[in-house]
Short mmCIF file of C-alpha atoms and ligand atoms in Angstrom, two decimals:
data_model
loop_
_atom_site.label_atom_id
_atom_site.label_comp_id
_atom_site.label_asym_id
_atom_site.label_seq_id
_atom_site.Cartn_x
_atom_site.Cartn_y
_atom_site.Cartn_z
CA MET A 14 117.17 170.27 35.76
CA LYS A 15 118.60 169.43 32.24
CA ILE A 16 120.08 166.12 33.00
CA LEU A 17 121.80 163.58 30.40
CA ILE A 18 122.16 160.05 31.59
CA PHE A 19 125.04 157.60 30.26
CA GLY A 20 123.79 154.26 30.10
CA SER A 21 120.16 152.44 29.75
CA GLY A 22 120.27 150.00 31.84
CA TYR A 23 118.58 148.89 35.11
CA VAL A 24 120.11 152.08 36.94
CA GLY A 25 120.26 154.76 33.88
CA LEU A 26 116.47 153.91 33.02
CA VAL A 27 114.74 154.10 36.61
CA THR A 28 117.38 157.03 37.67
CA ALA A 29 115.76 158.65 34.37
CA ALA A 30 112.11 157.72 34.68
CA CYS A 31 112.19 158.88 38.42
CA LEU A 32 113.76 162.55 37.53
CA ALA A 33 111.94 163.05 34.83
CA GLU A 34 108.73 162.19 37.45
CA LEU A 35 110.05 164.76 39.65
CA GLY A 36 109.90 167.49 36.79
CA ASN A 37 113.03 167.25 35.13
CA ASP A 38 114.09 167.39 31.48
CA VAL A 39 116.14 163.86 31.05
CA ILE A 40 118.01 162.42 27.82
CA CYS A 41 118.92 159.06 28.00
CA CYS A 42 122.18 157.94 25.57
CA ASP A 43 123.19 154.45 25.09
CA ILE A 44 125.64 153.08 22.45
CA ASP A 45 123.51 150.07 21.54
CA LYS A 46 121.28 151.60 18.79
CA GLY A 47 119.10 148.24 18.85
CA LYS A 48 117.99 149.45 22.88
CA ILE A 49 117.40 152.85 22.02
CA ASP A 50 115.36 152.63 18.80
CA GLN A 51 113.32 150.08 21.02
CA LEU A 52 113.13 152.77 23.78
CA LYS A 53 112.03 155.64 21.36
CA LYS A 54 109.29 153.36 20.59
CA GLY A 55 108.39 153.23 23.95
CA ILE A 56 109.49 150.05 24.97
CA VAL A 57 111.53 149.20 27.81
CA PRO A 58 114.07 146.32 26.94
CA PHE A 59 113.34 144.13 30.13
CA PHE A 60 110.92 143.95 33.38
CA GLU A 61 110.91 146.05 36.26
CA PRO A 62 107.33 146.83 37.72
CA GLY A 63 106.43 150.23 37.22
CA LEU A 64 109.03 151.10 34.58
CA GLN A 65 107.25 150.70 31.23
CA ASP A 66 104.61 153.06 32.54
CA LEU A 67 106.60 155.71 33.92
CA ILE A 68 108.60 155.91 30.78
CA THR A 69 105.64 156.33 28.73
CA LYS A 70 104.69 158.58 30.92
CA GLY A 71 107.54 160.79 30.83
CA MET A 72 107.79 160.33 26.93
CA HIS A 73 103.94 162.18 27.02
CA LYS A 74 105.18 164.72 28.58
CA LYS A 75 108.31 165.56 26.81
CA LYS A 76 110.41 164.61 29.83
CA ILE A 77 112.51 162.01 28.74
CA SER A 78 114.08 161.14 25.35
CA PHE A 79 116.62 158.64 24.04
CA THR A 80 119.46 158.93 21.68
CA VAL A 81 123.06 157.45 20.39
CA GLU A 82 124.22 160.31 19.51
CA ALA A 83 126.69 161.75 22.80
CA ALA A 84 127.88 164.88 20.81
CA SER A 85 124.65 166.76 20.82
CA ALA A 86 122.96 165.69 23.78
CA VAL A 87 125.76 166.85 25.88
CA SER A 88 126.06 170.82 25.16
CA ASP A 89 123.17 172.33 27.57
CA ARG A 90 123.12 169.55 29.77
CA GLU A 91 123.41 170.75 34.00
CA ILE A 92 123.89 167.46 35.39
CA ILE A 93 125.25 164.54 33.36
CA PHE A 94 125.08 160.95 35.01
CA ILE A 95 127.13 157.81 34.06
CA ALA A 96 125.23 154.64 34.50
CA VAL A 97 127.59 152.61 32.27
CA GLY A 98 127.85 148.92 33.35
CA THR A 99 130.55 148.00 35.40
CA PRO A 100 131.04 143.84 34.54
CA GLN A 101 133.49 141.72 36.32
CA LYS A 102 136.75 140.62 34.80
CA GLU A 103 138.19 137.35 35.03
CA ASN A 104 140.24 138.14 38.40
CA GLY A 105 137.15 139.84 40.06
CA GLU A 106 138.10 143.89 39.50
CA ALA A 107 135.65 146.06 38.09
CA ASP A 108 136.12 146.55 34.07
CA LEU A 109 136.13 150.27 33.87
CA SER A 110 136.23 150.43 30.12
CA TYR A 111 132.78 151.50 29.47
CA VAL A 112 132.96 154.32 32.25
CA ARG A 113 136.14 155.09 30.37
CA ALA A 114 134.88 155.05 26.87
CA VAL A 115 132.30 157.67 28.36
CA ALA A 116 134.46 160.12 30.28
CA GLU A 117 136.90 159.79 26.37
CA ASP A 118 132.75 161.06 24.50
CA LEU A 119 133.02 163.76 27.52
CA GLY A 120 136.08 164.88 27.32
CA LYS A 121 135.49 165.58 23.50
CA ASN A 122 132.46 167.33 23.95
CA LEU A 123 131.85 169.35 27.04
CA LYS A 124 131.68 172.53 26.23
CA ASN A 125 130.35 174.31 29.52
CA TYR A 126 130.77 173.79 33.11
CA THR A 127 128.84 170.36 33.84
CA ILE A 128 128.51 168.33 36.80
CA ILE A 129 129.30 164.50 36.16
CA VAL A 130 128.00 162.21 38.45
CA ASN A 131 129.12 158.55 38.66
CA LYS A 132 126.36 156.33 39.46
CA SER A 133 127.85 153.11 38.36
CA THR A 134 129.36 151.03 41.22
CA VAL A 135 133.22 151.95 40.74
CA PRO A 136 136.46 150.98 42.45
CA VAL A 137 137.53 153.80 45.12
CA GLY A 138 139.42 156.17 42.91
CA THR A 139 137.49 156.04 39.87
CA GLY A 140 136.16 159.89 40.38
CA ARG A 141 139.58 160.52 39.64
CA LEU A 142 140.52 158.87 36.49
CA VAL A 143 137.49 160.35 35.00
CA ALA A 144 138.40 163.64 35.64
CA GLU A 145 141.69 162.78 34.21
CA ILE A 146 140.63 161.29 30.73
CA ILE A 147 138.11 164.37 30.69
CA LYS A 148 141.17 166.76 31.25
CA LYS A 149 143.00 165.26 28.15
CA LYS A 150 140.45 166.58 25.54
CA TYR A 151 138.56 169.56 27.63
CA ALA A 152 140.33 172.07 29.42
CA GLY A 153 137.07 173.98 30.80
CA ASP A 154 135.73 173.78 34.21
CA PHE A 155 133.36 170.75 35.17
CA ASP A 156 133.13 168.86 38.33
CA ILE A 157 132.70 165.05 39.56
CA VAL A 158 130.32 163.51 41.76
CA SER A 159 129.65 160.44 43.09
CA ASN A 160 126.38 158.79 43.99
CA PRO A 161 125.91 156.04 44.57
CA GLU A 162 122.49 153.55 43.55
CA PHE A 163 121.25 151.65 46.57
CA LEU A 164 118.64 150.25 44.19
CA SER A 165 117.10 146.59 44.50
CA GLU A 166 115.46 145.16 41.44
CA GLY A 167 111.93 144.58 41.53
CA ARG A 168 111.16 147.76 43.95
CA ALA A 169 113.83 149.96 42.02
CA LEU A 170 111.35 152.70 41.49
CA TYR A 171 110.07 152.47 45.14
CA ASP A 172 113.60 152.45 46.22
CA PHE A 173 114.62 155.34 44.27
CA MET A 174 111.20 157.60 45.36
CA ASN A 175 112.27 156.18 49.02
CA PRO A 176 115.60 156.88 49.79
CA GLU A 177 116.93 155.79 53.32
CA ARG A 178 119.67 157.84 52.04
CA ILE A 179 121.56 159.77 49.66
CA VAL A 180 125.20 159.89 49.24
CA ILE A 181 126.54 163.03 47.40
CA GLY A 182 130.61 162.43 47.25
CA SER A 183 132.30 165.72 46.12
CA ASN A 184 135.33 167.98 46.40
CA SER A 185 133.72 171.01 45.09
CA ARG A 186 130.67 173.24 46.92
CA HIS A 187 129.30 174.07 44.05
CA SER A 188 127.90 170.59 42.94
CA VAL A 189 127.05 169.51 46.58
CA LYS A 190 124.68 172.56 46.32
CA LYS A 191 123.15 171.53 43.10
CA MET A 192 122.66 168.08 44.08
CA ASN A 193 121.25 168.40 46.90
CA LYS A 194 118.56 171.04 44.82
CA LEU A 195 117.99 167.97 42.55
CA PHE A 196 116.75 165.35 45.20
CA GLU A 197 115.64 168.42 48.02
CA SER A 198 112.30 166.63 47.45
CA PHE A 199 113.28 163.70 49.74
CA SER A 200 112.99 163.90 53.19
CA CYS A 201 116.34 161.49 53.97
CA PRO A 202 119.52 162.26 55.06
CA ILE A 203 121.72 163.25 52.47
CA VAL A 204 125.63 161.71 53.40
CA ASN A 205 127.86 164.32 51.77
CA THR A 206 131.32 163.42 51.63
CA LYS A 207 134.75 162.75 49.88
CA ILE A 208 134.11 161.16 46.75
CA GLU A 209 136.60 158.31 47.79
CA THR A 210 134.55 157.83 50.63
CA ALA A 211 131.01 157.64 48.27
CA GLU A 212 132.58 154.81 46.15
CA MET A 213 133.59 153.01 49.51
CA ILE A 214 130.20 153.07 50.97
CA LYS A 215 128.13 151.52 48.06
CA TYR A 216 130.67 148.57 48.03
CA ALA A 217 130.82 148.21 51.56
CA SER A 218 126.81 148.44 51.64
CA ASN A 219 126.67 145.64 49.24
CA ALA A 220 129.06 143.75 51.00
CA PHE A 221 128.03 143.67 54.31
CA LEU A 222 124.57 142.77 52.92
CA ALA A 223 125.99 139.78 51.14
CA THR A 224 127.84 139.12 54.13
CA LYS A 225 124.88 138.78 56.76
CA ILE A 226 123.41 136.22 54.10
CA SER A 227 126.80 134.00 54.27
CA PHE A 228 126.37 134.14 57.83
CA VAL A 229 122.72 133.51 58.23
CA ASN A 230 123.72 130.29 55.36
CA GLU A 231 126.49 128.98 57.56
CA ILE A 232 124.29 129.09 60.79
CA ALA A 233 121.50 127.04 58.89
CA ASN A 234 124.10 124.43 57.83
CA ILE A 235 124.89 124.05 61.48
CA CYS A 236 120.78 124.12 62.64
CA GLU A 237 120.73 120.82 59.69
CA LYS A 238 123.21 118.78 62.20
CA VAL A 239 121.88 119.99 65.31
CA GLY A 240 118.15 120.04 65.01
CA ALA A 241 117.75 123.75 65.64
CA ASP A 242 115.10 125.62 63.63
CA ILE A 243 116.92 128.82 61.11
CA SER A 244 113.47 130.57 60.26
CA GLU A 245 113.47 130.67 64.40
CA VAL A 246 116.51 131.23 65.18
CA THR A 247 116.55 134.41 62.34
CA TYR A 248 113.22 135.38 63.76
CA ALA A 249 114.32 136.02 67.03
CA MET A 250 117.52 137.39 65.91
CA GLY A 251 116.21 139.96 63.94
CA LEU A 252 113.87 141.29 66.98
CA ASP A 253 117.39 142.78 68.20
CA SER A 254 117.30 146.26 66.18
CA ARG A 255 121.03 146.61 66.72
CA ILE A 256 120.53 142.90 64.22
CA GLY A 257 117.69 144.09 62.44
CA ASN A 258 114.90 141.55 60.57
CA LYS A 259 116.10 141.97 56.98
CA PHE A 260 118.78 139.95 54.85
CA LEU A 261 118.52 136.86 57.19
CA ASN A 262 116.52 134.25 55.04
CA ALA A 263 118.99 131.05 54.48
CA GLY A 264 118.93 129.21 51.64
CA ILE A 265 120.67 128.79 47.78
CA GLY A 266 122.66 132.58 48.13
CA TYR A 267 122.80 135.51 46.84
CA GLY A 268 122.98 136.32 43.11
CA GLY A 269 122.29 138.81 40.84
CA SER A 270 124.40 141.95 38.81
CA CYS A 271 125.33 143.60 42.19
CA PHE A 272 126.24 141.08 45.60
CA PRO A 273 128.38 138.80 43.54
CA LYS A 274 130.43 141.38 41.17
CA ASP A 275 130.70 143.82 44.29
CA VAL A 276 131.77 141.67 46.79
CA LYS A 277 134.38 140.29 44.64
CA ALA A 278 135.31 144.03 43.46
CA LEU A 279 135.70 144.82 46.91
CA ASN A 280 138.34 141.99 47.86
CA HIS A 281 140.19 143.05 44.66
CA ILE A 282 140.62 146.36 45.72
CA ALA A 283 141.22 145.25 49.20
CA ALA A 284 144.19 142.73 47.52
CA ARG A 285 145.44 145.86 45.13
CA ASN A 286 146.13 147.75 48.08
CA GLU A 287 148.04 144.93 50.12
CA TYR A 288 145.19 143.98 52.12
CA ASP A 289 143.89 140.39 52.98
CA PHE A 290 139.98 141.00 53.45
CA LYS A 291 139.60 137.49 54.97
CA LEU A 292 136.23 137.82 55.76
CA LEU A 293 135.19 138.50 52.52
CA LYS A 294 136.76 135.68 50.98
CA SER A 295 134.77 133.38 53.16
CA VAL A 296 131.69 135.09 52.13
CA ILE A 297 132.03 134.48 48.32
CA ARG A 298 133.46 130.52 49.43
CA VAL A 299 130.28 130.02 51.32
CA ASN A 300 127.61 131.50 48.65
CA ASN A 301 129.71 129.06 46.52
CA ASP A 302 129.06 126.39 48.48
CA GLN A 303 125.16 126.94 49.17
CA ARG A 304 124.80 125.95 45.59
CA LYS A 305 126.64 122.79 45.93
CA LEU A 306 124.76 121.93 48.80
CA VAL A 307 121.55 121.22 46.41
CA LEU A 308 123.01 118.87 44.63
CA THR A 309 124.32 117.29 47.90
CA LYS A 310 120.79 117.15 48.94
CA THR A 311 119.60 115.89 45.83
CA GLU A 312 122.03 112.64 45.55
CA ASN A 313 120.81 112.11 49.48
CA MET A 314 117.40 111.73 48.10
CA LEU A 315 117.43 110.45 44.84
CA GLY A 316 120.73 108.37 45.02
CA ASP A 317 122.48 107.75 41.49
CA LEU A 318 121.38 111.09 39.29
CA LYS A 319 121.58 109.08 36.17
CA GLU A 320 118.18 108.77 34.01
CA LYS A 321 116.77 111.66 36.63
CA ARG A 322 114.81 114.09 35.29
CA ILE A 323 114.75 117.32 37.49
CA CYS A 324 112.21 120.50 37.85
CA ILE A 325 113.55 123.79 38.95
CA TRP A 326 110.56 126.59 39.31
CA GLY A 327 112.15 130.00 39.25
CA LEU A 328 115.21 131.20 36.82
CA SER A 329 115.58 135.05 37.87
CA TYR A 330 118.22 135.45 40.94
CA LYS A 331 115.20 137.05 42.44
CA PRO A 332 111.36 137.30 42.19
CA ASP A 333 109.71 140.06 40.58
CA THR A 334 112.15 140.21 38.08
CA ASP A 335 113.33 138.30 35.07
CA ASP A 336 117.27 138.89 35.54
CA THR A 337 118.83 135.67 35.29
CA ARG A 338 122.64 137.44 36.02
CA GLU A 339 124.39 135.52 38.45
CA SER A 340 121.04 133.45 39.75
CA ALA A 341 121.72 130.74 41.88
CA ALA A 342 118.97 128.47 39.83
CA ILE A 343 121.45 128.89 36.31
CA ASP A 344 124.83 127.91 38.68
CA ILE A 345 122.38 125.15 40.16
CA ILE A 346 121.35 123.76 36.58
CA LYS A 347 125.14 123.96 35.13
CA LEU A 348 126.27 121.77 38.16
CA PHE A 349 123.52 119.31 37.27
CA HIS A 350 124.34 118.95 33.78
CA GLU A 351 127.74 117.93 34.95
CA LYS A 352 125.98 115.27 36.15
CA GLY A 353 123.92 114.12 33.01
CA VAL A 354 120.47 115.03 34.36
CA THR A 355 117.75 116.41 32.60
CA ILE A 356 116.17 120.19 33.28
CA SER A 357 112.57 120.84 33.14
CA THR A 358 111.87 124.47 34.14
CA TYR A 359 109.21 127.49 34.71
CA ASP A 360 109.62 130.60 35.48
CA PRO A 361 107.04 133.55 35.41
CA LYS A 362 108.88 136.34 34.06
CA VAL A 363 112.23 135.21 32.35
CA ASP A 364 112.52 135.73 28.50
CA TYR A 365 114.19 131.73 27.69
CA ASP A 366 114.69 132.89 24.21
CA LYS A 367 117.32 135.51 25.07
CA LEU A 368 118.03 133.32 27.93
CA GLU A 369 119.30 130.35 25.09
CA LYS A 370 121.01 132.92 23.26
CA GLU A 371 123.14 134.09 26.22
CA GLY A 372 123.48 131.27 28.01
CA GLU A 373 125.22 127.64 27.14
CA PHE A 374 121.75 125.90 27.20
CA VAL A 375 120.37 124.76 23.73
CA ASN A 376 118.90 122.16 23.81
CA LYS A 377 119.71 121.19 27.41
CA ILE A 378 116.64 122.57 29.20
CA ILE A 379 113.28 121.94 28.60
CA PHE A 380 111.58 125.38 29.30
CA HIS A 381 107.72 125.32 29.91
CA LYS A 382 105.36 128.32 30.29
CA ASP A 383 102.71 126.00 32.73
CA LYS A 384 104.67 125.29 35.96
CA TYR A 385 102.90 122.07 36.93
CA LYS A 386 103.55 120.85 33.33
CA ALA A 387 107.10 121.82 34.17
CA LEU A 388 107.23 118.72 36.98
CA GLU A 389 105.55 115.92 34.55
CA ASN A 390 108.55 113.01 34.24
CA CYS A 391 110.33 114.82 37.13
CA HIS A 392 111.44 113.12 40.10
CA LEU A 393 111.99 115.94 41.98
CA LEU A 394 110.99 119.85 42.04
CA ILE A 395 113.83 122.36 42.96
CA ILE A 396 112.34 125.55 44.21
CA ALA A 397 114.80 128.18 43.07
CA THR A 398 113.38 131.41 43.49
CA GLU A 399 110.61 132.40 46.27
CA TRP A 400 107.97 133.61 43.18
CA ASP A 401 104.53 134.61 44.98
CA GLU A 402 102.86 132.21 43.17
CA PHE A 403 105.23 129.64 44.22
CA LYS A 404 104.24 129.96 47.73
CA GLN A 405 100.35 130.08 46.56
CA ALA A 406 100.68 126.64 44.32
CA ASP A 407 98.42 123.53 44.66
CA LEU A 408 100.47 120.95 46.78
CA LYS A 409 98.30 118.49 45.47
CA LYS A 410 98.74 118.96 41.71
CA ILE A 411 102.49 119.35 42.22
CA LYS A 412 101.97 115.81 43.87
CA LEU A 413 100.08 114.46 41.10
CA ASN A 414 102.33 115.73 38.17
CA LEU A 415 105.43 115.07 40.00
CA LEU A 416 106.78 110.88 39.24
CA GLU A 417 107.60 111.14 43.21
CA ALA A 418 106.60 113.49 45.90
CA ASN A 419 110.24 114.77 46.24
CA ILE A 420 110.84 118.74 46.90
CA ILE A 421 113.87 120.53 47.68
CA ASP A 422 113.02 123.89 49.14
CA GLY A 423 115.87 126.55 48.35
CA ARG A 424 114.09 129.53 49.67
CA ASN A 425 112.19 128.20 52.73
CA ILE A 426 109.02 128.80 51.09
CA PHE A 427 106.78 126.04 52.57
CA ASN A 428 105.30 125.23 56.14
CA ILE A 429 107.72 121.64 57.20
CA GLU A 430 104.32 120.11 58.77
CA ILE A 431 101.89 121.17 55.42
CA MET A 432 104.46 119.62 53.05
CA LEU A 433 104.43 116.18 55.38
CA GLU A 434 101.26 116.10 55.71
CA ASN A 435 100.82 116.33 52.22
CA GLY A 436 103.13 113.29 52.09
CA PHE A 437 105.92 114.81 50.23
CA ASN A 438 109.51 114.11 51.05
CA TYR A 439 110.64 117.69 51.84
CA LEU A 440 114.30 118.82 52.54
CA SER A 441 114.79 122.90 52.91
CA PHE A 442 117.93 124.60 54.25
CA GLY A 443 118.52 124.82 57.94
CA ARG A 444 115.47 123.57 59.05
C1 LIG B 24 121.14 144.87 45.71
C2 LIG B 24 121.00 145.83 46.96
O1 LIG B 24 120.40 145.39 47.89
C3 LIG B 24 121.30 147.17 46.42
O2 LIG B 24 120.94 148.13 47.08
C4 LIG B 24 122.21 146.92 45.04
O3 LIG B 24 122.14 148.66 44.40
C5 LIG B 24 122.20 146.47 44.12
O4 LIG B 24 122.21 145.18 44.72
P1 LIG B 24 119.70 143.46 44.52
O5 LIG B 24 120.45 142.68 43.49
O6 LIG B 24 118.58 143.81 43.03
O7 LIG B 24 119.93 144.36 45.27
O8 LIG B 24 118.77 142.41 45.27
P2 LIG B 24 118.88 141.94 46.67
O9 LIG B 24 117.73 142.02 47.18
O10 LIG B 24 119.44 142.94 47.43
O11 LIG B 24 119.09 140.52 46.73
C6 LIG B 24 120.12 139.96 46.26
C7 LIG B 24 120.36 138.62 46.55
O12 LIG B 24 120.35 138.31 47.63
C8 LIG B 24 119.10 137.78 45.53
O13 LIG B 24 119.91 136.80 44.98
C9 LIG B 24 118.57 137.17 46.86
O14 LIG B 24 117.93 136.06 46.88
C10 LIG B 24 119.59 136.91 47.72
N1 LIG B 24 119.00 136.98 49.19
C11 LIG B 24 118.93 138.03 49.97
C12 LIG B 24 119.11 136.18 50.11
O15 LIG B 24 119.76 135.14 49.60
N2 LIG B 24 118.52 136.07 51.26
C13 LIG B 24 118.23 137.42 52.03
O16 LIG B 24 118.05 137.40 53.15
C14 LIG B 24 118.22 138.29 51.18
#
């Protein structure tokens, strides 16, 4: 099928690469000329395992192309995906300005019947809004579909190619048929619903997973008080198929471009509809408090933090990505900066230059390219992201390079007995 995708971020590019791999003809359109110029040269502007190769393959097979020209790209397309960002406003509401801008472009440029598919996570009712904006300039026929994405960064290609469900929200039979055809090679259930239901499925799924994490973090906090071990508690909980064994890892909480934003947006949607979503408010609070717990644990370990230097391993919000959006590590660094602590850090994939440009970190963090070097002159190591290379790190080398053998493990990656045997003063979460 002939496809156009507005937005060349994680969702847009992964969708493009995978749909091209499935044999479709895909054009990617983005307003960021710099990004499109890079992509035309075959350079993916962020790290996602396998994506670079799949984009290159698609380009060689002439199945993917890139443009900033919405007008010419729209003309012969059968399906147009909207995969632009929906950042968070100050009040937690989703900012729909990019989605609106695409809808306006579509209104101006559509010539024939086209299916417009929303992949961006948008408040319930946005499908209708997009249709209204298009109709102001385009009197022809079109259909709106909501097809939320459930990709996890770091395994996005796998998730796209091996979905557990595909949700297609639409009010038209023709578009449902066509969307089902697009996804016919997948064997998972395809859930056909109303647009509003599809939009809610995405928020409800992410909010539920975030709730699972905050719940486990609270259980972990109680475990510490009563002498129980959260790892064993969650292992046994997870054996109950009604609970499931995923998303039960305690620690410094969730981050990323989805959970924090979507949970706040759903809370905002509830408030706008005069519903007080009490549980969700607590989920947000617990997650913020987990960051602060690192500071409390550090003060308990080191006493006065003045003149102290701390090493943080891991800056991305989770392993296998270079994404630092809403990362727990960044929040923790900000808390330490308020206390005047010097931070030394190492991350295997994060682009330090980009981070410095985007953040308020200039001159405030010492970035290292060697994890052991980052430990030098530090009083404490904090594990903020569970990269595999940290799990396999040389404990003797860590001890040798630190000023004092202190570790706070924000992701529970080390075995407590082994840490104690190696002479570490070791604190983790809920154990
Ligand atoms: C998430 C959803 O999983 C995905 O379906 C949706 O489309 C986008 O949002 P992502 O943000 O890539 O994906 O990461 P995910 O693996 O879900 O992790 C989110 C955060 O939760 C990370 O910061 C992770 O460290 C944290 N987390 C996850 C925990 O703290 N404990 C867990 O048990 C699992």
